[in-house]
Coordinates of C-alpha atoms in Angstrom, one line a residue:
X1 CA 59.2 25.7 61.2
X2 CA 56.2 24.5 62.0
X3 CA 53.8 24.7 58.8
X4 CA 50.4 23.7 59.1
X5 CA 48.6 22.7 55.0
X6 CA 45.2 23.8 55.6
X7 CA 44.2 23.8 51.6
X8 CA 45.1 23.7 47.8
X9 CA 43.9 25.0 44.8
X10 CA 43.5 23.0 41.0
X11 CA 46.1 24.5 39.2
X12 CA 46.5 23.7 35.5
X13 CA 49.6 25.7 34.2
X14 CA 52.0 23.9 32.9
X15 CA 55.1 22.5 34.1
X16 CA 57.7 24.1 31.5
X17 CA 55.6 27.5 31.8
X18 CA 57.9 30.6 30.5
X19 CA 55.4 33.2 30.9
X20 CA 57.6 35.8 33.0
X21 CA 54.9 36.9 34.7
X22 CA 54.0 33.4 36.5
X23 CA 57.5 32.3 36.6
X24 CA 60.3 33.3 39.1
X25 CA 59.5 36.4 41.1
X26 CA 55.9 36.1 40.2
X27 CA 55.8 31.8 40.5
X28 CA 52.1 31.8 41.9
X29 CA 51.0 30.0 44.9
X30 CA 48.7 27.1 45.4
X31 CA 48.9 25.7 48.9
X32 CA 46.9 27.5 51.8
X33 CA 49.7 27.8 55.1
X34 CA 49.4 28.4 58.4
X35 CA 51.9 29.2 60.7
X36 CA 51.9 30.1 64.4
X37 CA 55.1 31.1 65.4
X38 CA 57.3 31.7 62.0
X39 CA 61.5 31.4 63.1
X40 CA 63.3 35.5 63.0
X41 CA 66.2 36.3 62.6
X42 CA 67.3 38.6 64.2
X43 CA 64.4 40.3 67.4
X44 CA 61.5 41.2 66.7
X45 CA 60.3 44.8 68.7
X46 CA 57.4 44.1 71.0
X47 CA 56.0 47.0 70.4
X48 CA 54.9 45.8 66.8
X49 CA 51.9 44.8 67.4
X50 CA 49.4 44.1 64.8
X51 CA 48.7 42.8 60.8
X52 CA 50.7 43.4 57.6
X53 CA 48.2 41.9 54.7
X54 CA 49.2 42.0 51.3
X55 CA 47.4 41.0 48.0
X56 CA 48.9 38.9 44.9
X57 CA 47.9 38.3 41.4
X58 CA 48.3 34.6 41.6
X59 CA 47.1 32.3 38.9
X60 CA 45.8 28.8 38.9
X61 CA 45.0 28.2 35.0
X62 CA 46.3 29.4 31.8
X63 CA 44.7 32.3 30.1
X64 CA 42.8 32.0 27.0
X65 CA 45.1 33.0 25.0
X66 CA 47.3 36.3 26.5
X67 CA 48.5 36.3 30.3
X68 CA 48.7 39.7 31.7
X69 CA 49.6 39.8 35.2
X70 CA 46.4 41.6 36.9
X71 CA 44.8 38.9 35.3
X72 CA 46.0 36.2 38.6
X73 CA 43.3 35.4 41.9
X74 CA 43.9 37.3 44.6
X75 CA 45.6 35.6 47.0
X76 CA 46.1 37.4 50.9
X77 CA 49.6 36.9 52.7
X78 CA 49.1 38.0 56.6
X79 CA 51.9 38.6 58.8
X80 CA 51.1 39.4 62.2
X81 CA 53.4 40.7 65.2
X82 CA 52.8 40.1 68.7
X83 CA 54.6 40.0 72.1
X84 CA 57.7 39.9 70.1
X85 CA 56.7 37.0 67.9
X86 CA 55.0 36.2 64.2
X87 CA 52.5 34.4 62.2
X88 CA 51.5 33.8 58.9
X89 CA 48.5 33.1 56.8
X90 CA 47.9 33.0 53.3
X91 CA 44.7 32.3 51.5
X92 CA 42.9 32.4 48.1
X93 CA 40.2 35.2 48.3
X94 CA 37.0 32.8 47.0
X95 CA 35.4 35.3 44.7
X96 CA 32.4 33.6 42.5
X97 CA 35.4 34.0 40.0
X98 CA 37.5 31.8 41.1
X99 CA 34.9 29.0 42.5
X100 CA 33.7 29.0 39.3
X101 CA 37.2 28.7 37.6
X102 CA 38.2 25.9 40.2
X103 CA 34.7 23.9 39.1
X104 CA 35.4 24.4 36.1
X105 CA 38.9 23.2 35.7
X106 CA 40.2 25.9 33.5
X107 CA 39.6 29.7 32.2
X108 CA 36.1 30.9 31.7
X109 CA 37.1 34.8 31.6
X110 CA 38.8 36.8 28.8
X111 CA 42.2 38.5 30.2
X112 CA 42.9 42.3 30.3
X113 CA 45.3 41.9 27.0
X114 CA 42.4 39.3 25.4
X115 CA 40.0 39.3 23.4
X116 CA 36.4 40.0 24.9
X117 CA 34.7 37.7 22.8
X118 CA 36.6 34.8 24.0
X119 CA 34.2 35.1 26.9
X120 CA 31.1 35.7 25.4
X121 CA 28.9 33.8 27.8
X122 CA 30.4 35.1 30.8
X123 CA 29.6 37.9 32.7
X124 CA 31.9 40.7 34.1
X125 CA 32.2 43.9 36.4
X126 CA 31.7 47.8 36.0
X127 CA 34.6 49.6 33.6
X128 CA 34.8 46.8 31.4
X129 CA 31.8 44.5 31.9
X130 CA 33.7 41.3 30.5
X131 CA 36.4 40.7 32.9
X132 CA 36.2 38.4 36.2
X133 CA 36.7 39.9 39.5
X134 CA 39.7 39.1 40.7
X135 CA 39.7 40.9 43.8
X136 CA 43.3 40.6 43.4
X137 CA 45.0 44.5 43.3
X138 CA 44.0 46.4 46.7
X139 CA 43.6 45.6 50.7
X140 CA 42.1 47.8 53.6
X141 CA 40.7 46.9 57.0
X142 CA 37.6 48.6 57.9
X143 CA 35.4 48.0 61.0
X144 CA 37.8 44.6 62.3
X145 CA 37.3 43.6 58.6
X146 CA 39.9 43.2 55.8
X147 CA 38.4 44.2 52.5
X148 CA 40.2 43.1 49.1
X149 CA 39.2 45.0 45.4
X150 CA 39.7 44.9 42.0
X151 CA 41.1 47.9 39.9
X152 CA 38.3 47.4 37.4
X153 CA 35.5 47.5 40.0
X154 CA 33.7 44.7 41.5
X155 CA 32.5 43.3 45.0
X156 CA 34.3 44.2 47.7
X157 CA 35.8 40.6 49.6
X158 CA 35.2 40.4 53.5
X159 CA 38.2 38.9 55.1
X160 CA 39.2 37.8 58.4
X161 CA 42.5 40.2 59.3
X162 CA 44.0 37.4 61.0
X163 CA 43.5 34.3 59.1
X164 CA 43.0 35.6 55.2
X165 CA 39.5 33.4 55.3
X166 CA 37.0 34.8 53.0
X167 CA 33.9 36.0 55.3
X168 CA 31.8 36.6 52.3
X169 CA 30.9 40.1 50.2
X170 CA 30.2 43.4 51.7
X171 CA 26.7 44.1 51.7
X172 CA 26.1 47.4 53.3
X173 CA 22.3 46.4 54.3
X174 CA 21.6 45.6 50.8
X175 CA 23.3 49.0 49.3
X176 CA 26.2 47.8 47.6
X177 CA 26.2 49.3 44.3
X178 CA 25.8 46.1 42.5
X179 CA 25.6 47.6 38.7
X180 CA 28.7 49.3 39.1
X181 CA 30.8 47.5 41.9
X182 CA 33.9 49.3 43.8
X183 CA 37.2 50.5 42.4
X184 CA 40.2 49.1 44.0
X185 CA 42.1 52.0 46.6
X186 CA 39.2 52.7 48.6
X187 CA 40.1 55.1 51.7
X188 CA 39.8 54.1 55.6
X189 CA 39.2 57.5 57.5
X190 CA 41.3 56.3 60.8
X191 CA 40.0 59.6 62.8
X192 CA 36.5 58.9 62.1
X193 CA 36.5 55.0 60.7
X194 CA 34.6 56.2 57.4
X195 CA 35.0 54.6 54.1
X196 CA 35.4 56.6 50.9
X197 CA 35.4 55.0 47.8
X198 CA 34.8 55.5 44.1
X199 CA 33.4 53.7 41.1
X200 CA 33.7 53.9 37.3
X201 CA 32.0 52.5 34.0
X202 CA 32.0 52.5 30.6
X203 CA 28.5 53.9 30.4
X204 CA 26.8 57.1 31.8
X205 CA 27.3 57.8 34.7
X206 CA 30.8 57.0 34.4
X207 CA 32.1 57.9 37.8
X208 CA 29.9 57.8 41.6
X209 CA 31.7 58.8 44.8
X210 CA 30.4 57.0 48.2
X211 CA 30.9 56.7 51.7
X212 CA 30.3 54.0 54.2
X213 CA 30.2 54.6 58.3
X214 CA 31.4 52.4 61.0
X215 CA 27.9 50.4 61.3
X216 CA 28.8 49.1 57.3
X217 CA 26.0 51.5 55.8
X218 CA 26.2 53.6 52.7
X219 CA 25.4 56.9 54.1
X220 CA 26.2 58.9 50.7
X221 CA 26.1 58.1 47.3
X222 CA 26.7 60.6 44.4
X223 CA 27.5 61.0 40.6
X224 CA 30.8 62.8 39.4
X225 CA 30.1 63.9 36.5
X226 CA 32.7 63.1 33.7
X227 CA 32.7 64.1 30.0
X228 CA 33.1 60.1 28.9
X229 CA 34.8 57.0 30.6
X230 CA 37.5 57.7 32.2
X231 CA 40.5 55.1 33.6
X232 CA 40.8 56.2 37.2
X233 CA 42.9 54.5 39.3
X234 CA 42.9 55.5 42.5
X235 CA 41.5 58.7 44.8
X236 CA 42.3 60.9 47.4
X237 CA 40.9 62.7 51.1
X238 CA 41.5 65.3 53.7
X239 CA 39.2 66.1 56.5
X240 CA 36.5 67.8 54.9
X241 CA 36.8 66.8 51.3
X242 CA 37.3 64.0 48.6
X243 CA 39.4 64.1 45.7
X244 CA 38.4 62.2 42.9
X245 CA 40.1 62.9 39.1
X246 CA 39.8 62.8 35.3
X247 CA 43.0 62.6 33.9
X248 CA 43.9 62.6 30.0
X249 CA 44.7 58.6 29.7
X250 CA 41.7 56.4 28.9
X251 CA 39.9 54.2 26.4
X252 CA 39.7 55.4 22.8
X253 CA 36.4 56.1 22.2
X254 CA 35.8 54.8 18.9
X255 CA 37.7 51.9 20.0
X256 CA 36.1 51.3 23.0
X257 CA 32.7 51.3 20.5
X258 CA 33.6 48.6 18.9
X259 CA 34.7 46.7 21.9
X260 CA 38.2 46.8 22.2
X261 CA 40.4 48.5 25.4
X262 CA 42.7 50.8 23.9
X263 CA 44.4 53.3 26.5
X264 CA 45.8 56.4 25.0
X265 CA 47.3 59.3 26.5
X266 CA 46.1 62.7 25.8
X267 CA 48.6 65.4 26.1
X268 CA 46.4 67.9 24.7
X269 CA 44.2 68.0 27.2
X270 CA 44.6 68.9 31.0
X271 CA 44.4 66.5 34.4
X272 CA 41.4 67.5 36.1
X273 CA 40.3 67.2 39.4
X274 CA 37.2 67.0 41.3
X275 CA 37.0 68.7 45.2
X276 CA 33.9 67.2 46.6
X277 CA 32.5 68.1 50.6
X278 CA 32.9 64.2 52.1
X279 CA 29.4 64.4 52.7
X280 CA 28.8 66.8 49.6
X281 CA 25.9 66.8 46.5
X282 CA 27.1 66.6 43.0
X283 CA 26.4 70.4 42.5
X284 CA 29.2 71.1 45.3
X285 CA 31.6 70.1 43.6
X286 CA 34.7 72.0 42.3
X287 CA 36.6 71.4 39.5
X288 CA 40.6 72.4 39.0
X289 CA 42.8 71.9 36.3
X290 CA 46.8 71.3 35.9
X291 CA 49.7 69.9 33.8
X292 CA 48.7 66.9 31.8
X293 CA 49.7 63.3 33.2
X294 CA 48.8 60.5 34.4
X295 CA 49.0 59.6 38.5
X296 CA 48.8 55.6 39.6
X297 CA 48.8 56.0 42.9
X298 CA 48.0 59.3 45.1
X299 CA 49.8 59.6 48.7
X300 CA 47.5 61.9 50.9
X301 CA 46.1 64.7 51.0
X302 CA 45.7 67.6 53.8
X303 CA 44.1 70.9 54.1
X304 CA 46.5 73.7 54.3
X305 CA 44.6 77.2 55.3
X306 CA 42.3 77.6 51.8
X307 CA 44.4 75.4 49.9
X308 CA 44.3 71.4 49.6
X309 CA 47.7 69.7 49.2
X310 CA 47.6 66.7 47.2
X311 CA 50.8 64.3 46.7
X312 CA 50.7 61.7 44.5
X313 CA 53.3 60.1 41.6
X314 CA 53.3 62.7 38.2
X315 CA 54.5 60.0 35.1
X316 CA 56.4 62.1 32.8
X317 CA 55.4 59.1 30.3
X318 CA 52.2 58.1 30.7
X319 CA 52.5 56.2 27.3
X320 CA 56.0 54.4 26.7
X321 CA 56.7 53.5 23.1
X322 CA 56.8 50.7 22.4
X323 CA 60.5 50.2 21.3
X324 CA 63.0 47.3 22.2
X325 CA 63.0 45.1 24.6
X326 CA 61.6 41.2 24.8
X327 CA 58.0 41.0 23.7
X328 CA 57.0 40.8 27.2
X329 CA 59.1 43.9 27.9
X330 CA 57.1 45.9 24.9
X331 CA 53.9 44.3 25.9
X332 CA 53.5 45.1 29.7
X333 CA 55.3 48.5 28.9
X334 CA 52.9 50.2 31.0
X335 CA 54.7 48.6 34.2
X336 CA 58.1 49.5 33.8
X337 CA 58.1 52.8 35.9
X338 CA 61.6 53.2 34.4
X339 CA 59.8 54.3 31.0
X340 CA 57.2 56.1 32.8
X341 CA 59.4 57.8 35.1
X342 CA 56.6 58.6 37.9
X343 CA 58.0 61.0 40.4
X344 CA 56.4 62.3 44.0
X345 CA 54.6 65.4 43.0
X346 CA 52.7 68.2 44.4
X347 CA 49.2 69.7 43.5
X348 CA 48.0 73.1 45.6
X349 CA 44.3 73.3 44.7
X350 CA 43.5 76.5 46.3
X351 CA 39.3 76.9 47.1
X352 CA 38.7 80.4 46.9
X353 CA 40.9 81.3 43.4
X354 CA 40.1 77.9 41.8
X355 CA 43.6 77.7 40.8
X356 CA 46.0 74.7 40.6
X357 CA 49.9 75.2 41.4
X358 CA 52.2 72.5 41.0
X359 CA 56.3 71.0 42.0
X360 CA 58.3 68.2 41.5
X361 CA 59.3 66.9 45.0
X362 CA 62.2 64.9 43.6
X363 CA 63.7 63.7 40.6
X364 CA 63.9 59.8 42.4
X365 CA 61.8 57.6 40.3
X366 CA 59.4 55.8 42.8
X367 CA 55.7 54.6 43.4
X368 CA 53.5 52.5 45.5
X369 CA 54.0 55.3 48.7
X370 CA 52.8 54.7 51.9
X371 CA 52.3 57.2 55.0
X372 CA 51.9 56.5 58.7
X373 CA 48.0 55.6 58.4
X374 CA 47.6 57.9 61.2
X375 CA 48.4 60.9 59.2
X376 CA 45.8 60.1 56.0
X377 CA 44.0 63.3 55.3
X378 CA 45.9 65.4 57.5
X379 CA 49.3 66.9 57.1
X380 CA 52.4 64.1 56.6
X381 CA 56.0 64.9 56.4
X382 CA 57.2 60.8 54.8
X383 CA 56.3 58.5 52.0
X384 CA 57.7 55.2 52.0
X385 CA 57.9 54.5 48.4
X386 CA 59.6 51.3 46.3
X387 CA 62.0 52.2 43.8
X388 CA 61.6 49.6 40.7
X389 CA 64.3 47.0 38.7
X390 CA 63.9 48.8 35.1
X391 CA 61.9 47.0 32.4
X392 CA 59.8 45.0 34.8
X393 CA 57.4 45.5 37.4
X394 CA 59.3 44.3 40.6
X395 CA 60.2 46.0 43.5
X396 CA 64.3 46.3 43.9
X397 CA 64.6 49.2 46.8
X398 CA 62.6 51.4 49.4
X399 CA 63.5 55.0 49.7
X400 CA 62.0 57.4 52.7
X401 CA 61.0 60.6 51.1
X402 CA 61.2 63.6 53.6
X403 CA 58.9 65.9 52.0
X404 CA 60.1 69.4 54.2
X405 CA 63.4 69.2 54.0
X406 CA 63.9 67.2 50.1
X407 CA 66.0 64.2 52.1
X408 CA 65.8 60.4 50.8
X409 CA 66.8 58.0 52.6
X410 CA 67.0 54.4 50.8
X411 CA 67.8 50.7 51.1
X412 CA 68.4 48.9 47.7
X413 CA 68.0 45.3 48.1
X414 CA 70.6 42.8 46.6
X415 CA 70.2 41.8 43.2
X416 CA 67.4 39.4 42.6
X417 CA 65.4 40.1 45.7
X418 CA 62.4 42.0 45.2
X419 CA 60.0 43.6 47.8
X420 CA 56.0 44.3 47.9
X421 CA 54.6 47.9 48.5
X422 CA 55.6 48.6 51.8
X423 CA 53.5 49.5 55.0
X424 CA 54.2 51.6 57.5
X425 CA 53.5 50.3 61.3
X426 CA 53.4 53.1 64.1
X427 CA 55.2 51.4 67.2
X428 CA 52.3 51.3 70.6
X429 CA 52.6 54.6 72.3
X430 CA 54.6 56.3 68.7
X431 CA 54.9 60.2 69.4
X432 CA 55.9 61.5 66.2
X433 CA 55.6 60.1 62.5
X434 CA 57.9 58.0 61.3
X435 CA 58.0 56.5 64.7
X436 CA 57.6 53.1 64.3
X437 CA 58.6 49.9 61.7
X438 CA 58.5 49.5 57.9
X439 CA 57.5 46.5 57.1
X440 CA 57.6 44.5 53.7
X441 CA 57.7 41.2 52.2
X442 CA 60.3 39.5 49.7
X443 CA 60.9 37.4 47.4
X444 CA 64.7 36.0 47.0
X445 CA 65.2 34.7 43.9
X446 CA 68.9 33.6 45.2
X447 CA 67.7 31.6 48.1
X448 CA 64.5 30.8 47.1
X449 CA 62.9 32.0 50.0
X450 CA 60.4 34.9 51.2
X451 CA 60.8 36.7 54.4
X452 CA 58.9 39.7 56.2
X453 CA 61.3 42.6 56.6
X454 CA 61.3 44.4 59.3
X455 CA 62.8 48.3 59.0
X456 CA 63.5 51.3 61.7
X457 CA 61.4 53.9 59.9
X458 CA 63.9 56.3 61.2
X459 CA 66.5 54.7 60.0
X460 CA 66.0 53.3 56.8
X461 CA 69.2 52.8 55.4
X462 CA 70.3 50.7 58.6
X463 CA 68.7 47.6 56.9
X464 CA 66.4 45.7 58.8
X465 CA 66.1 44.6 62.3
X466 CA 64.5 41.6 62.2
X467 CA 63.6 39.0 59.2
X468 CA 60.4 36.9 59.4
X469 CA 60.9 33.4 57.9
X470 CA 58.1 32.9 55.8
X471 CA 57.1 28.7 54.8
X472 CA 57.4 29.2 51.0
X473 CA 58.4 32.0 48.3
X474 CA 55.8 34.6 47.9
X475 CA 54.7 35.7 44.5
X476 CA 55.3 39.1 43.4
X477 CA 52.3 41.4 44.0
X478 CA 50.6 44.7 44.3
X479 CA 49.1 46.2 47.2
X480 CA 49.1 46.2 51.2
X481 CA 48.3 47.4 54.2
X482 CA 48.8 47.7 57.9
X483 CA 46.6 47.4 61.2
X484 CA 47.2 47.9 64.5
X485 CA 46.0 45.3 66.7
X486 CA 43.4 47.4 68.5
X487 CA 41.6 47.5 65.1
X488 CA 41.2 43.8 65.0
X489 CA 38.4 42.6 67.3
X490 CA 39.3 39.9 69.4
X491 CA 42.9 40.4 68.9
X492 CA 45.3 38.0 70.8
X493 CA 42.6 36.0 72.2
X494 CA 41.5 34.3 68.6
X495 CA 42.9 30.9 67.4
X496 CA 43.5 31.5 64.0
X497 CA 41.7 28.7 62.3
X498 CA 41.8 27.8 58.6
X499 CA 39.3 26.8 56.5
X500 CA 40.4 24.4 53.3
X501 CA 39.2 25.2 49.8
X502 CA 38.0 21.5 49.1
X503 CA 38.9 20.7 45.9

């Protein structure tokens, strides 16, 4: 393999570092690669043709006091598939975070499980306000542009699709909403190339709704009005509404007064949603209520005659106890999907009764789905979910969810060999929805290696057809996304330079 060092990062963490979250599956990165033609095994399809990008919480210096792992820089890993052949790319995203950090030589940010006044001179973003942006949890591509987030708002991070290189922040012609920032899952519109996004604080008003067109400029802007902060997480769209939500987990308030981020679940009180016209005022919108929980991750939703149908995961445990386990096992409780036991779910939200419905889809314990990209907003059939290793948050299986008929289909990987959220990649010229590839990254704790999978969607359980040698292990991680070369602008023609971080 011919790997091309293009730059590294300062990393202070020590050598005989047990933390269990920066050490074996989750062993952060801190060399830049490039690679321009990656060995397979196996034959790649030449009619995969395009980008697979996928963030990672991936630290560079010990935490204050507490590691939790959204606390890691983002990092981007790109795999991209042309003519029958790969490359890879990974870089640091360069938020003012991590520049900062790298200047620095160590922390200057409290963690998610620290203290706030360990950073008392330091400045963060939106729901928490003390908290560096990590731009480390979500990726799109919108307008030839990859943009990464942060699950506690912040600046969206410009990215080249091909290369990972940061290209700066998104501006929308001096509209960002700076004060509040953008929550991590905004939603790419691949019908009309809009993005919908949403925001939250800890202050009034605690929740705005926007939309940006395919010229980058922030054509709407409005408050959803919520009865105190809220923990939203991610949102929902068909094509003519947004689906935003207040569901019954968030901050305690009196606790949250005196500074400290406690998350409680609220049985008592209902999950909420908001309906709003994509292009619709404040006063349009309508509200519905259901079964208490609290959802992660939504899949899609669709309009079905004067009903909305939104999928997303239901946790029948929103709140583990804290029982046995390691520490870290009681600690980071609210990762082990085993103890939360999210499940796909339906909502009916029907527009002229204001009524909620709602089923269980499956009794499969699974998250981080995926559709065909093609089908967001409009009617899908398949999620491509990851089925989890109980007790930690790693990725141990995929399963195919076929939402008409109640089918799964799965692939459980070997024993310790864990996979990231997994996109799905319509083949050129795909005529029906799960006609194309899955595609995924691992991490093989037995061979020490990481490779891009590369999956039938039809036929799942086959195993894949073709495995991508990547240069180095990959780190554990959250999100990812796909797109098709005819998205990226200049596509097969760019040299897919690097730039070095410099320190």
């Amino acid at each position: 393999m011919d790997v091309e060092v293009v730059g590294r990062a300062l990393s202070t963490l020590p050598e005989d570092d047990d933390h269990p979250y920066r050490t074996g599956p989750w062993r952060p990165q801190t060399v830049e690669r490039k690679v321009d033609d990656c060995p397979v095994i196996g034959e790649l399809p030449t009619d995969l043709d395009g980008v697979y990008l996928r963030n990672t919480e991936n630290p560079v210096h010990p935490s204050m006091s507490v590691y939790h792992p959204f606390d890691g820089d983002g990092m981007v890993h790109v795999v991209g598939f042309r003519d029958g052949k790969a490359f890879y790319n990974n870089r640091f995203v360069r938020t003012d975070g991590f520049l900062a950090e790298q200047a620095a030589g160590h922390a200057l940010w409290a963690g998610l499980a620290e203290d706030p006044a360990k950073s008392p001179t330091q400045t963060g973003w939106g729901a928490r306000g003390r908290m560096k942006d990590a731009s480390s949890t979500d990726i799109v591509v919108h307008n030839g542009v990859a943009l990464s987030s942060f699950y506690q708002c912040g600046d969206l991070y410009r990215l080249d699709p091909r290369t990972a290189d940061t290209l700066g922040k998104a501006g929308w012609n001096g509209r960002f909403p700076s004060d509040v920032g953008v929550s991590a899952h905004p939603k790419v519109d691949e019908h009309t190339g809009e993005l919908l996004f949403f925001n939250y604080a800890t202050t009034a008003p605690f929740m705005h709704y926007g939309v940006v067109d395919t010229q980058d400029e922030l054509v709407h802007y409005v408050d959803i009005p919520l009865p105190g902060p809220r923990l939203p997480h991610d949102m929902a769209f068909t094509e003519h509404y947004a689906i935003l939500n207040d569901l019954p987990l968030f901050w305690e308030p009196a606790a949250l007064a005196a500074g400290k981020y406690a998350a409680r679940f609220h049985p008592e009180m209902p999950s909420r949603f908001a309906v709003i016209p994509r292009r619709g005022q404040t006063s349009d919108i309508m509200w519905f209520e259901a079964d208490p929980t609290y959802v992660l991750h939504w899949v899609n939703a669709y309009e079905d005659g004067d009903e909305i149908v939104l999928d997303g995961f239901f946790q029948d445990n929103p709140e583990p106890p804290i029982g046995g386990g390691t520490l870290y096992q009681r600690m980071f409780r609210f990762l082990d999907n085993d103890l939360m036991g999210p499940r796909l779910h339906r909502w009916r939200l029907n527009l002229r009764t204001g009524q909620a419905t709602e089923q269980r889809m499956t009794d499969t314990v699974s998250e981080f789905g995926m559709i065909n990209g093609t089908h967001g907003g409009r009617r899908h059939r398949y999620t491509y979910a990851a089925t989890a290793l109980p007790g930690w948050f790693l990725f141990n299986g995929l399963v195919k969810h076929d939402l008409d008929t109640g089918a799964e289909e799965r692939f459980d990987l070997e024993e310790g060999v864990f996979a990231s959220e997994t996109a799905m990649a319509p083949r050129l010229g795909s005529t029906s929805e799960d006609d194309g590839y899955l595609v995924t990254i691992v991490s093989d704790m037995n061979r020490d290696l990481s490779e891009c999978l590369v999956f039938d969607a039809k036929n799942l359980a086959d195993g894949p057809i073709a495995r991508v040698q990547l240069p180095e292990r990959v780190s554990s991680g959250t999100h990812s996304t796909w797109a098709p070369g005819s998205a990226i602008p200049g596509w097969g023609t760019a040299d897919h330079a690097a730039s070095a971080i410099g320190v």
